[in-house]
Structures are given as C-alpha cells and as structure tokens.
Short mmCIF file of C-alpha atoms in Angstrom, two decimals:
data_model
loop_
_atom_site.label_atom_id
_atom_site.label_comp_id
_atom_site.label_asym_id
_atom_site.label_seq_id
_atom_site.Cartn_x
_atom_site.Cartn_y
_atom_site.Cartn_z
CA MET F 20 -12.96 -5.55 -9.94
CA ALA F 21 -9.73 -5.06 -11.81
CA ASP F 22 -8.26 -6.01 -15.14
CA SER F 23 -6.65 -9.37 -15.76
CA GLY F 24 -4.74 -10.37 -18.85
CA THR F 25 -2.06 -12.76 -19.94
CA GLY F 26 -0.26 -10.29 -22.21
CA GLY F 27 0.31 -10.32 -25.97
CA GLY F 28 -3.05 -9.34 -27.37
CA SER F 29 -5.14 -11.41 -24.97
CA THR F 30 -8.65 -10.36 -24.03
CA THR F 31 -8.76 -8.34 -20.82
CA THR F 32 -11.15 -9.45 -18.11
CA SER F 33 -11.64 -8.73 -14.45
CA ALA F 34 -10.08 -10.84 -11.72
CA ASN F 35 -13.21 -12.98 -11.50
CA GLY F 36 -13.54 -13.39 -15.26
CA THR F 37 -16.28 -10.82 -15.85
CA ALA F 38 -16.28 -8.47 -18.83
CA PRO F 39 -14.54 -5.10 -18.44
CA GLY F 40 -17.84 -3.20 -18.50
CA ALA F 41 -18.98 -4.92 -15.32
CA GLU F 42 -16.27 -3.23 -13.29
CA ALA F 43 -16.68 0.33 -14.59
CA ALA F 44 -18.90 1.39 -11.69
CA LEU F 45 -16.14 0.57 -9.20
CA ALA F 46 -13.39 2.45 -11.02
CA VAL F 47 -12.11 5.78 -9.77
CA GLU F 48 -14.13 8.57 -11.38
CA GLY F 49 -12.58 9.49 -14.73
CA GLU F 50 -10.15 6.57 -14.64
CA ALA F 51 -11.04 3.30 -16.34
CA THR F 52 -8.43 1.07 -14.75
CA PRO F 53 -6.89 2.32 -11.48
CA LEU F 54 -5.88 -1.25 -10.60
CA ARG F 55 -4.73 -3.93 -13.02
CA VAL F 56 -4.56 -7.66 -12.30
CA GLU F 57 -2.56 -9.87 -14.63
CA ARG F 58 -2.04 -13.62 -14.40
CA VAL F 59 1.45 -13.49 -15.84
CA GLU F 60 1.83 -17.18 -15.07
CA PRO F 61 -0.91 -19.66 -14.13
CA SER F 62 -0.08 -19.48 -10.41
CA ILE F 63 1.22 -15.89 -10.10
CA ALA F 64 -0.89 -12.71 -10.12
CA VAL F 65 0.57 -9.23 -10.53
CA LEU F 66 -1.42 -6.31 -9.08
CA THR F 67 -0.42 -2.93 -10.51
CA LEU F 68 -1.64 0.36 -9.06
CA SER F 69 -2.34 2.29 -12.24
CA ARG F 70 -2.72 6.02 -11.61
CA PRO F 71 0.75 7.03 -12.82
CA LYS F 72 -0.09 10.72 -13.31
CA GLN F 73 -1.11 10.89 -9.64
CA LEU F 74 1.87 8.74 -8.55
CA ASN F 75 -0.64 5.97 -7.83
CA ALA F 76 -2.16 7.99 -4.99
CA LEU F 77 -5.05 6.33 -3.19
CA THR F 78 -8.72 7.29 -3.32
CA PRO F 79 -11.47 5.55 -1.32
CA GLU F 80 -12.59 3.82 -4.53
CA LEU F 81 -9.10 2.50 -5.24
CA VAL F 82 -8.75 1.33 -1.65
CA ASP F 83 -11.97 -0.66 -2.09
CA LEU F 84 -10.64 -2.16 -5.33
CA ILE F 85 -7.37 -3.21 -3.72
CA ARG F 86 -9.08 -4.82 -0.75
CA GLU F 87 -11.78 -6.58 -2.77
CA THR F 88 -9.30 -7.83 -5.37
CA LEU F 89 -7.00 -9.21 -2.69
CA VAL F 90 -9.91 -11.00 -1.03
CA GLU F 91 -10.93 -12.42 -4.41
CA LEU F 92 -7.41 -13.63 -5.15
CA GLY F 93 -7.13 -15.02 -1.64
CA GLY F 94 -10.06 -17.31 -2.34
CA ASP F 95 -8.59 -18.57 -5.62
CA ALA F 96 -6.56 -21.71 -4.92
CA SER F 97 -4.93 -21.50 -8.35
CA VAL F 98 -3.15 -18.29 -7.29
CA ARG F 99 -0.07 -19.22 -5.29
CA ALA F 100 1.73 -15.87 -5.04
CA VAL F 101 0.88 -12.20 -5.56
CA VAL F 102 3.19 -9.41 -6.72
CA LEU F 103 2.16 -5.81 -5.90
CA THR F 104 3.73 -2.90 -7.78
CA GLY F 105 2.98 0.54 -9.24
CA ALA F 106 2.78 1.92 -12.77
CA GLY F 107 5.12 4.72 -13.78
CA ARG F 108 7.70 6.25 -11.46
CA ALA F 109 6.01 5.67 -8.09
CA PHE F 110 4.89 2.68 -6.08
CA CYS F 111 2.17 4.58 -4.21
CA ALA F 112 2.21 8.19 -2.97
CA GLY F 113 -0.37 7.57 -0.24
CA LEU F 114 -3.63 9.49 0.02
CA ASP F 115 -4.65 11.59 -2.99
CA ILE F 116 -4.72 14.81 -0.96
CA ALA F 117 -5.86 17.10 -3.78
CA ARG F 118 -8.86 14.91 -4.56
CA GLN F 119 -9.70 14.50 -0.87
CA VAL F 120 -9.67 18.27 -0.29
CA LYS F 121 -11.85 18.84 -3.35
CA ARG F 122 -14.28 16.11 -2.30
CA ASN F 123 -14.71 17.61 1.18
CA GLU F 124 -14.81 21.24 0.06
CA GLY F 125 -17.57 23.20 1.73
CA ARG F 126 -18.46 20.60 4.35
CA ALA F 127 -17.03 19.48 7.65
CA ARG F 128 -16.66 15.74 8.17
CA SER F 129 -17.65 14.33 11.54
CA SER F 130 -15.19 12.35 13.63
CA ALA F 131 -17.26 9.24 12.86
CA GLU F 132 -16.85 9.81 9.11
CA ARG F 133 -13.12 10.39 9.50
CA PHE F 134 -12.73 7.24 11.57
CA ALA F 135 -14.68 5.14 9.05
CA SER F 136 -12.43 6.44 6.28
CA GLN F 137 -9.29 5.64 8.28
CA GLU F 138 -10.55 2.13 9.00
CA ASN F 139 -11.23 1.65 5.29
CA PHE F 140 -7.62 2.50 4.45
CA ALA F 141 -6.41 0.14 7.17
CA SER F 142 -8.49 -2.63 5.60
CA MET F 143 -6.01 -2.87 2.69
CA VAL F 144 -3.27 -3.81 5.13
CA ARG F 145 -5.45 -6.40 6.80
CA ALA F 146 -6.25 -7.91 3.40
CA ILE F 147 -2.55 -8.35 2.54
CA ARG F 148 -1.92 -10.06 5.84
CA ALA F 149 -5.10 -12.14 5.74
CA ILE F 150 -4.81 -13.79 2.34
CA PRO F 151 -3.03 -17.17 2.40
CA GLN F 152 -0.72 -16.39 -0.51
CA PRO F 153 2.61 -14.62 0.01
CA VAL F 154 2.57 -11.01 -1.23
CA ILE F 155 5.74 -9.58 -2.75
CA ALA F 156 5.97 -5.79 -2.99
CA ALA F 157 8.02 -4.74 -6.02
CA VAL F 158 8.71 -1.17 -4.92
CA ASN F 159 9.48 0.74 -8.11
CA GLY F 160 9.58 4.29 -6.74
CA ALA F 161 8.15 6.41 -3.94
CA ALA F 162 6.18 4.56 -1.26
CA ALA F 163 4.72 7.27 0.98
CA GLY F 164 2.18 7.27 3.81
CA ALA F 165 -0.43 4.61 3.20
CA GLY F 166 1.66 3.52 0.21
CA MET F 167 4.51 2.77 2.58
CA GLY F 168 2.01 0.91 4.75
CA LEU F 169 1.10 -1.26 1.77
CA ALA F 170 4.74 -2.10 1.11
CA LEU F 171 5.50 -2.85 4.75
CA ALA F 172 2.52 -5.22 5.01
CA ALA F 173 3.86 -7.38 2.19
CA ASP F 174 5.64 -10.57 3.19
CA ILE F 175 8.66 -9.69 1.02
CA ARG F 176 9.89 -6.35 -0.34
CA ILE F 177 12.19 -6.00 -3.34
CA ALA F 178 13.16 -2.46 -4.32
CA ALA F 179 14.32 -0.75 -7.46
CA GLU F 180 17.27 1.60 -7.09
CA SER F 181 14.76 4.45 -7.47
CA ALA F 182 12.64 3.35 -4.48
CA ARG F 183 12.08 5.71 -1.56
CA PHE F 184 10.12 5.09 1.63
CA HIS F 185 8.50 8.04 3.41
CA VAL F 186 6.05 8.06 6.33
CA ALA F 187 4.82 11.48 5.13
CA ALA F 188 1.91 12.03 7.53
CA VAL F 189 4.02 13.48 10.35
CA LYS F 190 5.07 16.24 7.93
CA ILE F 191 1.46 17.44 7.57
CA GLY F 192 0.49 17.56 11.22
CA LEU F 193 -0.70 13.94 11.50
CA SER F 194 0.67 10.87 13.23
CA ALA F 195 3.21 8.77 11.33
CA GLY F 196 1.33 5.73 12.60
CA GLU F 197 -1.14 4.68 9.91
CA CYS F 198 -1.99 1.63 7.84
CA GLY F 199 0.12 -0.64 10.02
CA ILE F 200 3.33 1.42 9.85
CA SER F 201 3.78 1.69 13.62
CA TYR F 202 3.27 -2.09 13.84
CA HIS F 203 5.39 -3.27 10.92
CA LEU F 204 8.30 -0.82 10.77
CA PRO F 205 9.82 -1.52 14.23
CA ARG F 206 9.41 -5.24 13.62
CA HIS F 207 11.25 -4.97 10.31
CA ILE F 208 14.12 -2.70 11.35
CA GLY F 209 14.01 -2.30 15.17
CA SER F 210 12.38 0.29 17.38
CA SER F 211 15.16 2.90 17.46
CA ARG F 212 15.52 3.16 13.70
CA ALA F 213 11.74 3.09 13.29
CA ALA F 214 11.28 5.88 15.85
CA GLU F 215 13.85 8.09 14.13
CA ILE F 216 12.30 7.58 10.69
CA MET F 217 8.72 8.04 11.93
CA MET F 218 9.36 11.06 14.15
CA THR F 219 11.56 13.00 11.72
CA GLY F 220 9.55 12.06 8.64
CA ARG F 221 12.73 11.80 6.60
CA PRO F 222 12.73 9.63 3.47
CA VAL F 223 14.68 6.38 3.25
CA ASP F 224 16.28 5.65 -0.11
CA ALA F 225 16.79 2.19 -1.59
CA ALA F 226 20.42 1.87 -0.49
CA GLU F 227 19.55 2.61 3.14
CA ALA F 228 16.47 0.38 2.99
CA ASP F 229 18.73 -2.47 1.90
CA ARG F 230 21.32 -1.75 4.58
CA ILE F 231 18.83 -1.68 7.47
CA GLY F 232 16.84 -4.70 6.32
CA LEU F 233 13.70 -2.89 5.21
CA VAL F 234 13.90 -4.70 1.86
CA SER F 235 15.25 -8.09 0.86
CA ARG F 236 17.37 -6.66 -1.94
CA VAL F 237 17.75 -3.80 -4.42
CA VAL F 238 17.91 -4.30 -8.18
CA PRO F 239 18.07 -2.01 -11.23
CA ALA F 240 14.65 -0.65 -12.19
CA GLY F 241 14.52 -2.65 -15.40
CA GLU F 242 15.04 -5.89 -13.49
CA LEU F 243 12.55 -5.28 -10.68
CA LEU F 244 9.50 -7.14 -11.93
CA GLU F 245 11.54 -10.14 -13.05
CA ALA F 246 13.27 -10.26 -9.66
CA ALA F 247 9.89 -10.29 -7.93
CA LEU F 248 8.62 -12.97 -10.30
CA ASP F 249 11.72 -15.09 -9.69
CA THR F 250 11.01 -14.96 -5.96
CA ALA F 251 7.36 -15.83 -6.60
CA ARG F 252 8.43 -18.79 -8.74
CA ALA F 253 10.70 -20.06 -5.97
CA ILE F 254 7.78 -19.86 -3.53
CA VAL F 255 5.37 -21.52 -5.95
CA ALA F 256 7.83 -24.40 -6.25
CA ASN F 257 7.08 -25.29 -2.62
CA SER F 258 4.05 -26.97 -1.06
CA PRO F 259 0.95 -24.72 -1.18
CA PHE F 260 -0.17 -25.82 2.28
CA GLY F 261 3.35 -25.54 3.67
CA VAL F 262 3.76 -22.02 2.30
CA MET F 263 0.34 -20.99 3.60
CA LEU F 264 1.09 -22.26 7.11
CA THR F 265 4.57 -20.74 6.98
CA LYS F 266 3.07 -17.31 6.30
CA ARG F 267 0.53 -17.79 9.07
CA ALA F 268 3.12 -18.99 11.59
CA LEU F 269 5.61 -16.27 10.72
CA TRP F 270 3.17 -13.44 11.34
CA SER F 271 1.37 -15.04 14.28
CA ASN F 272 4.61 -15.66 16.12
CA LEU F 273 5.94 -12.17 15.60
CA ASP F 274 3.10 -10.71 17.63
CA VAL F 275 -0.60 -11.21 18.17
CA THR F 276 -1.65 -7.58 18.80
CA PHE F 277 -1.87 -6.30 15.21
CA ASP F 278 -5.55 -5.32 15.53
CA THR F 279 -4.78 -3.42 18.71
CA ALA F 280 -1.99 -1.55 16.91
CA LEU F 281 -4.40 -0.56 14.12
CA GLU F 282 -7.00 0.64 16.63
CA ILE F 283 -4.42 2.87 18.32
CA GLU F 284 -3.27 4.20 14.94
CA ASN F 285 -6.81 4.92 13.82
CA ARG F 286 -7.63 6.90 16.97
CA THR F 287 -4.33 8.78 16.86
CA GLN F 288 -4.87 9.64 13.21
CA ILE F 289 -8.34 11.03 13.90
CA LEU F 290 -7.11 13.09 16.86
CA THR F 291 -4.32 14.61 14.78
CA SER F 292 -6.65 15.20 11.82
CA MET F 293 -8.72 17.53 14.02
CA SER F 294 -5.69 19.71 14.89
CA ASN F 295 -4.99 23.25 13.71
CA ASP F 296 -1.60 22.13 12.45
CA HIS F 297 -3.20 19.61 10.10
CA ALA F 298 -5.58 22.26 8.75
CA GLU F 299 -2.62 24.61 8.26
CA ALA F 300 -0.66 21.87 6.49
CA MET F 301 -3.54 21.28 4.07
CA ARG F 302 -3.73 24.99 3.27
CA ALA F 303 0.05 25.16 2.82
CA PHE F 304 -0.03 22.15 0.50
CA LEU F 305 -2.60 23.84 -1.74
CA ASP F 306 -0.73 27.17 -1.56
CA LYS F 307 2.58 25.45 -2.37
CA ARG F 308 4.34 26.97 0.65
CA PRO F 309 5.92 25.65 3.85
CA ALA F 310 3.46 25.06 6.68
CA ALA F 311 3.72 27.24 9.80
CA PHE F 312 3.05 24.79 12.64
CA THR F 313 1.99 26.07 16.07
CA GLY F 314 1.68 22.80 18.00
CA ARG F 315 -2.10 23.18 18.34
#
C-alpha cells in the first residue's frame, strides 16, 4: 500500500513487502507516494503523509491507504509502535477541497453518497483506535479538520513549535464534529474548552495546546521526530501484551460510546453539507473571498 524503507540507500518496498509497482494503482492520481511507511527500527514504523504541496490534504484514495496500511501494521506482531507525521510544513490540512470540488463538478451527489464518503473518512480514526499498537502523532504543522481528527485519535501527541490545531469545518458552514473530534476533544481537554474551540473555529497554537493538555509536550521542529521515536522506544521497552491491554483498557474505560459519537457526527455532517451556507462557503473558497452566511 505504501512505501517502506530503512533509510540510507535501501530498496523501497510496500508495507507488506511487495514491489513499488504493485501499489501504483492505489496511489492518489498523479502522485506516486502519498503515504510513506518506514521501519526506522525493527519494532517501530513511521507513517508519513506525503502530499507536502497540498499540505498533506486528504483524498478518498489517501484515506483508503491510511486505513489499509494501519490495518496491515496492526496485524504485524513485529511492529510495536507507530509514529504518524506529515511531510513538509503541515501535519494534515484535512479534506482536499479543491480536488473534491473538481471531482464533483457538474453532478450532484446523493445523501447516500455523501454519507458513505463521510463514513470512509471516519474509518481512519477507527483504524488508529483499533490497532493494538500505540500510535504517536508527531504534529509538525497545521492539523485541520479531518487532520485534527487524526491527531486527536492518536494515543499520544507530541507537537513541534509550529503546530496548529484547527477544527476548520465550522468555518465553511459544516459541523465541527467530524472524524471523532466531538468525541476526543472534550475527553482530552474538557467540555468547556472543547465547546469554545469547536464553536468558534479558532486555531490553537502549540503553546496553548501544551498548556491545556492537548499534547504531551512541545519541542523544536528539528527535534520532533526524534522525540516521538524516543517515546516509541520507551513503549517498546515494555511488555507487548501489557502495552496492548493498557491501550485497550485506557480507551475502553474512558467511554464505550465511540461508535455512537461517530454516527451522530456523520449525520450532522451530512445535514450541514446540504445547507446553503456550505454551498456559499465552497463558492467563496474558490473565489478567494469571505463567505456571506445566511443561516440557511
């Protein structure tokens, strides 16, 4: 599905050991490697979203790659920890809006199609939570919308000083609840702070994220990956079974209604996607002007 290498001139293969050509059909159109997988150490895998020109924005194809690669790694007992990060100056900017608008140009999508697409995006979050290995998000820059959802779903978040978290969707006429955000954010930082961030749509910089407990710590950008790897090494030093059950117990005991939260988010997102305000926001985005919302 995605590239895997051990650095320094090694041969690149996919996560399951197949040749690079075998994965070309799953790559985002025009992009050979939108997701890289590297076994930097025998027991640690690093997943890098690799669309830096698009700020690692998500397409349906990339969503599929992320989910399938996580499932594949989850079934590999030799992988004990996973680090998730982004190439370039962003972690993940959320949905690739420009590509989505172009793809749907000239045709109206049914509510069933919209819902299936929303569920597909939510599947990435489920995959992070479902795999037995701890996932560490090394947030190197902007994490917006579904990209913020990816970061929040990780077991541990470490941020570069350049990191910014942004719910984004509420600014374009949609609900801020997507990809697990309405489930994870209040559990990470409390309901009042979560409500203020989600309802205003304001960004949260790295310093604030550290202060309110959204991330474990903040480090200089050049030290981010090594900080994440150090945490992974500390985890790997513990019992595999103990770590697996710790992850399971931690999340199970926080709450057992995650699927219900996703169902509510999916329905809310579809309802808001049918609104006039969302259509206006899409036009304004393409016109590079402020949206004129009417509340309809």
